[in-house]
Short mmCIF file of C-alpha atoms and ligand atoms in Angstrom, two decimals:
data_model
loop_
_atom_site.label_atom_id
_atom_site.label_comp_id
_atom_site.label_asym_id
_atom_site.label_seq_id
_atom_site.Cartn_x
_atom_site.Cartn_y
_atom_site.Cartn_z
CA MET A 1 20.62 -21.34 1.35
CA ARG A 2 22.68 -22.63 4.29
CA VAL A 3 22.15 -21.20 7.81
CA TYR A 4 24.43 -21.61 10.55
CA ASP A 5 23.51 -21.91 14.23
CA ALA A 6 24.94 -19.36 16.92
CA PRO A 7 22.27 -19.12 19.59
CA SER A 8 21.74 -16.09 21.59
CA PRO A 9 20.41 -16.18 25.12
CA ASN A 10 18.73 -12.73 24.43
CA GLN A 11 15.22 -13.95 23.72
CA ASP A 12 12.00 -14.63 25.21
CA ASP A 13 8.42 -15.80 24.13
CA ARG A 14 6.35 -13.79 21.71
CA PRO A 15 3.15 -12.55 23.23
CA ALA A 16 0.25 -15.05 23.11
CA GLY A 17 -1.36 -14.77 19.62
CA ALA A 18 1.46 -12.71 18.12
CA ALA A 19 2.17 -13.91 14.78
CA VAL A 20 5.06 -12.83 12.58
CA ASP A 21 3.95 -10.26 9.75
CA THR A 22 7.09 -7.92 9.82
CA ILE A 23 10.65 -8.07 8.88
CA VAL A 24 13.08 -5.42 10.33
CA LEU A 25 16.30 -4.95 8.67
CA HIS A 26 19.37 -3.36 10.45
CA TYR A 27 23.07 -2.87 10.13
CA THR A 28 25.19 -4.02 12.99
CA GLY A 29 27.18 -0.72 12.92
CA MET A 30 30.22 -2.39 14.56
CA LEU A 31 33.88 -2.57 13.52
CA SER A 32 33.62 -6.45 12.55
CA ALA A 33 31.29 -9.19 12.02
CA GLN A 34 32.76 -10.99 15.13
CA ALA A 35 32.29 -7.88 17.42
CA ALA A 36 28.64 -7.76 16.35
CA LEU A 37 28.11 -11.68 16.97
CA ASP A 38 29.65 -11.35 20.37
CA ARG A 39 27.47 -8.39 21.39
CA LEU A 40 24.31 -10.08 20.17
CA ARG A 41 25.09 -13.29 21.91
CA ASP A 42 26.31 -11.31 25.17
CA PRO A 43 23.70 -11.77 28.08
CA GLY A 44 24.78 -8.41 29.43
CA ALA A 45 23.96 -6.54 26.28
CA ARG A 46 20.40 -7.73 26.14
CA VAL A 47 20.06 -7.20 22.59
CA SER A 48 19.74 -9.78 19.56
CA SER A 49 18.53 -10.62 16.37
CA HIS A 50 17.03 -13.48 14.65
CA TYR A 51 19.63 -13.53 11.93
CA VAL A 52 23.00 -12.09 11.09
CA VAL A 53 24.11 -11.72 7.47
CA GLU A 54 27.79 -11.31 7.00
CA GLU A 55 29.49 -9.52 4.17
CA ASP A 56 30.51 -12.86 2.27
CA GLY A 57 26.73 -13.84 2.63
CA LYS A 58 27.21 -16.04 5.36
CA ILE A 59 23.98 -16.34 7.53
CA TRP A 60 23.84 -17.05 11.18
CA ARG A 61 20.57 -17.83 13.17
CA LEU A 62 20.77 -16.55 16.78
CA VAL A 63 17.13 -16.78 17.68
CA PRO A 64 14.33 -19.21 16.26
CA GLU A 65 11.68 -17.26 14.40
CA GLY A 66 8.98 -18.54 16.83
CA ARG A 67 10.74 -16.68 19.74
CA ARG A 68 11.12 -13.03 20.39
CA ALA A 69 14.60 -11.50 19.56
CA TRP A 70 15.41 -7.97 21.04
CA HIS A 71 16.36 -5.97 18.06
CA ALA A 72 13.88 -3.02 17.49
CA GLY A 73 13.47 -1.47 20.90
CA VAL A 74 11.08 1.48 21.23
CA SER A 75 9.44 1.47 18.00
CA PHE A 76 6.07 2.08 15.68
CA TRP A 77 4.88 1.14 12.38
CA ARG A 78 1.30 1.32 11.06
CA GLY A 79 -0.31 1.89 14.46
CA ARG A 80 1.56 -0.61 16.51
CA THR A 81 4.36 -0.37 18.96
CA GLY A 82 6.86 -2.76 20.28
CA LEU A 83 7.76 -4.36 16.86
CA ASN A 84 9.79 -7.14 18.45
CA ASP A 85 6.38 -8.82 19.24
CA PHE A 86 5.64 -9.67 15.59
CA SER A 87 8.79 -9.26 13.48
CA VAL A 88 11.73 -11.22 12.53
CA GLY A 89 14.96 -9.04 12.80
CA ILE A 90 18.01 -9.34 10.31
CA GLU A 91 21.38 -7.76 11.27
CA ILE A 92 23.42 -7.03 8.22
CA VAL A 93 27.01 -6.58 8.73
CA ASN A 94 28.26 -3.17 7.90
CA PRO A 95 30.30 -0.84 10.17
CA GLY A 96 27.56 1.91 9.74
CA HIS A 97 27.46 5.50 9.84
CA GLU A 98 29.68 5.78 12.74
CA HIS A 99 32.60 3.61 11.80
CA GLY A 100 33.00 4.04 7.90
CA TYR A 101 29.68 3.18 6.21
CA ARG A 102 30.18 1.37 3.12
CA ASP A 103 28.33 -0.35 0.14
CA PHE A 104 26.62 -3.81 1.08
CA PRO A 105 28.62 -6.40 -1.24
CA VAL A 106 26.66 -8.22 -3.86
CA LEU A 107 27.00 -11.57 -2.09
CA GLN A 108 25.51 -10.07 0.99
CA MET A 109 22.66 -8.56 -0.74
CA ALA A 110 21.90 -11.97 -2.28
CA ALA A 111 22.03 -13.68 0.90
CA VAL A 112 19.57 -10.96 2.44
CA CYS A 113 17.35 -11.36 -0.44
CA ASP A 114 17.24 -15.26 -0.15
CA LEU A 115 16.65 -15.07 3.46
CA CYS A 116 13.76 -12.75 3.26
CA LEU A 117 12.32 -14.68 0.50
CA ASP A 118 12.70 -17.65 2.83
CA ILE A 119 10.95 -15.93 5.71
CA LEU A 120 8.00 -14.53 3.32
CA ALA A 121 7.38 -18.30 2.37
CA ARG A 122 6.77 -19.06 6.06
CA HIS A 123 4.98 -15.97 7.35
CA PRO A 124 2.23 -13.67 5.65
CA VAL A 125 4.33 -10.51 5.74
CA PRO A 126 2.79 -7.66 3.54
CA ALA A 127 5.20 -5.74 1.33
CA GLY A 128 4.90 -2.83 3.31
CA ASN A 129 5.97 -4.39 6.60
CA VAL A 130 9.44 -5.00 5.13
CA VAL A 131 11.07 -2.01 6.97
CA ALA A 132 14.26 -0.47 8.04
CA HIS A 133 15.10 -0.04 11.86
CA SER A 134 15.14 3.73 10.77
CA ASP A 135 11.55 3.65 9.45
CA ILE A 136 10.29 2.21 12.94
CA ALA A 137 12.48 4.37 15.18
CA PRO A 138 13.41 7.37 13.17
CA ASN A 139 14.37 9.40 16.05
CA ARG A 140 17.08 6.99 17.21
CA LYS A 141 18.34 4.93 14.28
CA GLU A 142 19.46 5.34 10.83
CA ASP A 143 19.97 1.60 9.63
CA PRO A 144 20.46 -0.15 7.40
CA GLY A 145 20.90 3.45 5.70
CA GLU A 146 20.84 5.02 2.12
CA ARG A 147 23.30 2.58 0.70
CA PHE A 148 21.24 -0.30 1.22
CA ASP A 149 19.51 -1.76 -2.13
CA TRP A 150 15.94 -1.70 -1.28
CA ALA A 151 14.88 -1.37 -4.85
CA GLY A 152 17.00 -4.48 -5.72
CA LEU A 153 15.27 -6.33 -3.00
CA ALA A 154 11.84 -5.30 -4.16
CA GLN A 155 12.81 -6.36 -7.66
CA GLU A 156 13.07 -9.99 -6.32
CA GLY A 157 9.73 -9.67 -4.62
CA VAL A 158 10.94 -8.29 -1.14
CA GLY A 159 9.22 -4.88 0.11
CA LEU A 160 7.81 -2.05 -1.64
CA TRP A 161 9.31 0.07 -4.34
CA PRO A 162 7.60 2.64 -6.67
CA PHE A 163 9.29 1.31 -9.96
CA ASP A 164 7.77 3.42 -12.80
CA VAL A 165 8.06 6.76 -10.89
CA PRO A 166 10.17 9.29 -12.94
CA ASP A 167 12.72 11.44 -10.92
CA ALA A 168 11.31 14.66 -10.51
CA GLY A 169 14.66 16.10 -9.06
CA THR A 170 15.13 17.88 -5.93
CA GLY A 171 13.34 21.35 -7.05
CA ASP A 172 11.88 23.71 -4.14
CA ALA A 173 10.81 22.23 -1.00
CA VAL A 174 7.11 22.51 -0.15
CA ARG A 175 6.25 24.54 2.88
CA ASP A 176 2.68 25.50 2.62
CA ALA A 177 0.19 24.14 5.03
CA ALA A 178 -1.98 22.15 2.54
CA SER A 179 1.23 20.35 0.91
CA LEU A 180 2.57 19.49 4.30
CA ARG A 181 -0.72 18.19 5.34
CA ASP A 182 -0.51 15.87 2.33
CA VAL A 183 3.01 15.08 3.19
CA ARG A 184 2.10 13.94 6.65
CA ALA A 185 -1.01 11.93 5.43
CA ALA A 186 1.20 9.97 3.05
CA LEU A 187 3.81 9.42 5.68
CA ALA A 188 1.05 8.23 8.12
CA ASP A 189 -0.38 6.00 5.32
CA ILE A 190 2.83 4.28 4.73
CA GLY A 191 3.42 3.52 8.59
CA TYR A 192 5.34 6.38 10.14
CA ARG A 193 4.19 8.07 13.44
CA VAL A 194 3.73 11.57 12.44
CA ALA A 195 1.39 14.24 13.66
CA PRO A 196 -1.43 15.12 11.13
CA GLU A 197 -0.77 19.04 11.07
CA GLY A 198 1.96 21.17 11.60
CA PRO A 199 4.98 22.99 9.99
CA LEU A 200 8.07 21.42 8.63
CA ASP A 201 9.39 21.13 12.11
CA PRO A 202 12.44 18.94 13.23
CA ALA A 203 10.31 16.16 13.98
CA LEU A 204 8.84 15.97 10.54
CA SER A 205 12.17 16.37 9.04
CA THR A 206 13.41 13.37 10.89
CA VAL A 207 10.65 11.35 9.49
CA LEU A 208 11.07 12.75 6.07
CA ARG A 209 14.95 11.79 6.44
CA ALA A 210 13.87 8.19 7.36
CA PHE A 211 11.43 7.97 4.41
CA GLN A 212 14.49 9.18 2.20
CA ARG A 213 16.96 6.67 3.50
CA HIS A 214 14.58 3.99 2.48
CA TRP A 215 12.76 5.22 -0.70
CA ARG A 216 14.80 8.37 -2.06
CA PRO A 217 18.32 7.36 -0.87
CA GLU A 218 19.90 9.89 -3.49
CA ALA A 219 18.87 12.97 -1.54
CA VAL A 220 18.57 12.40 2.08
CA THR A 221 17.76 16.01 3.30
CA GLY A 222 14.86 16.07 5.57
CA GLN A 223 13.04 18.41 3.10
CA ALA A 224 9.87 17.67 1.10
CA ASP A 225 11.43 18.50 -2.20
CA ALA A 226 9.50 17.81 -5.54
CA GLY A 227 11.31 14.27 -6.00
CA THR A 228 10.72 13.32 -2.34
CA LEU A 229 6.91 14.38 -2.66
CA LEU A 230 6.34 12.14 -5.84
CA ARG A 231 8.05 9.26 -4.35
CA LEU A 232 6.01 9.67 -1.08
CA LEU A 233 2.84 9.76 -2.83
CA SER A 234 3.67 6.71 -5.00
CA VAL A 235 4.79 4.59 -2.01
CA ALA A 236 1.59 5.66 -0.01
CA ARG A 237 -0.51 4.52 -2.98
CA LEU A 238 1.36 1.17 -3.16
CA THR A 239 1.01 0.69 0.57
CA THR A 240 -2.90 1.37 0.67
CA ARG A 241 -3.94 -0.18 -2.47
ZN1 LIG B 1 19.12 -1.44 14.10
#
């Protein structure tokens, strides 16, 4: 795996004692790779990532892993906020939902996979800590989105995927209080910030949509349908075992 250097000034020290234990995956959401690289290296933009992966699989390093890159913003996962402190951020070139969202090419996915495996060999990152930007900031972000091949990554040993779970279809969405409590508990076990009680309100729908973009990409509805519920409980079980 070859990595090209394109340093960004948008970095600082990790807090004392903060070790890398999380990988956050993004898409660039810009019209071209060059536009994204320019922005991630522009001191005025105050954003960056450790790596950028182009559609042909070329990997750029903008910030050394020992330093903090500025990619996550306001974020939460498994009880912690400010994910920049202990994560490596990877920006994956794709125009995103705003500019013509498209499939991630095979070469690009292979490069992302190699890069993640490389990072995993250097840092103890639990499978449940390989996350989407949309997982850790569901109110603001939808990247890398439902076209990203999380199952393919997990097959290679990167991240969590409930492989032997049958597709339960969409079916009727659950709305009763007891089931919604289970939904909320499973989401919280996986790592999302969600209140323990309440109806299927917009806040819960937003988190469900984030879960679906990652683990139920064929139906991003914000509804707790049968298939979503099954995936949800399966992923929660994998996370907590
Ligand atoms: Zn992002």
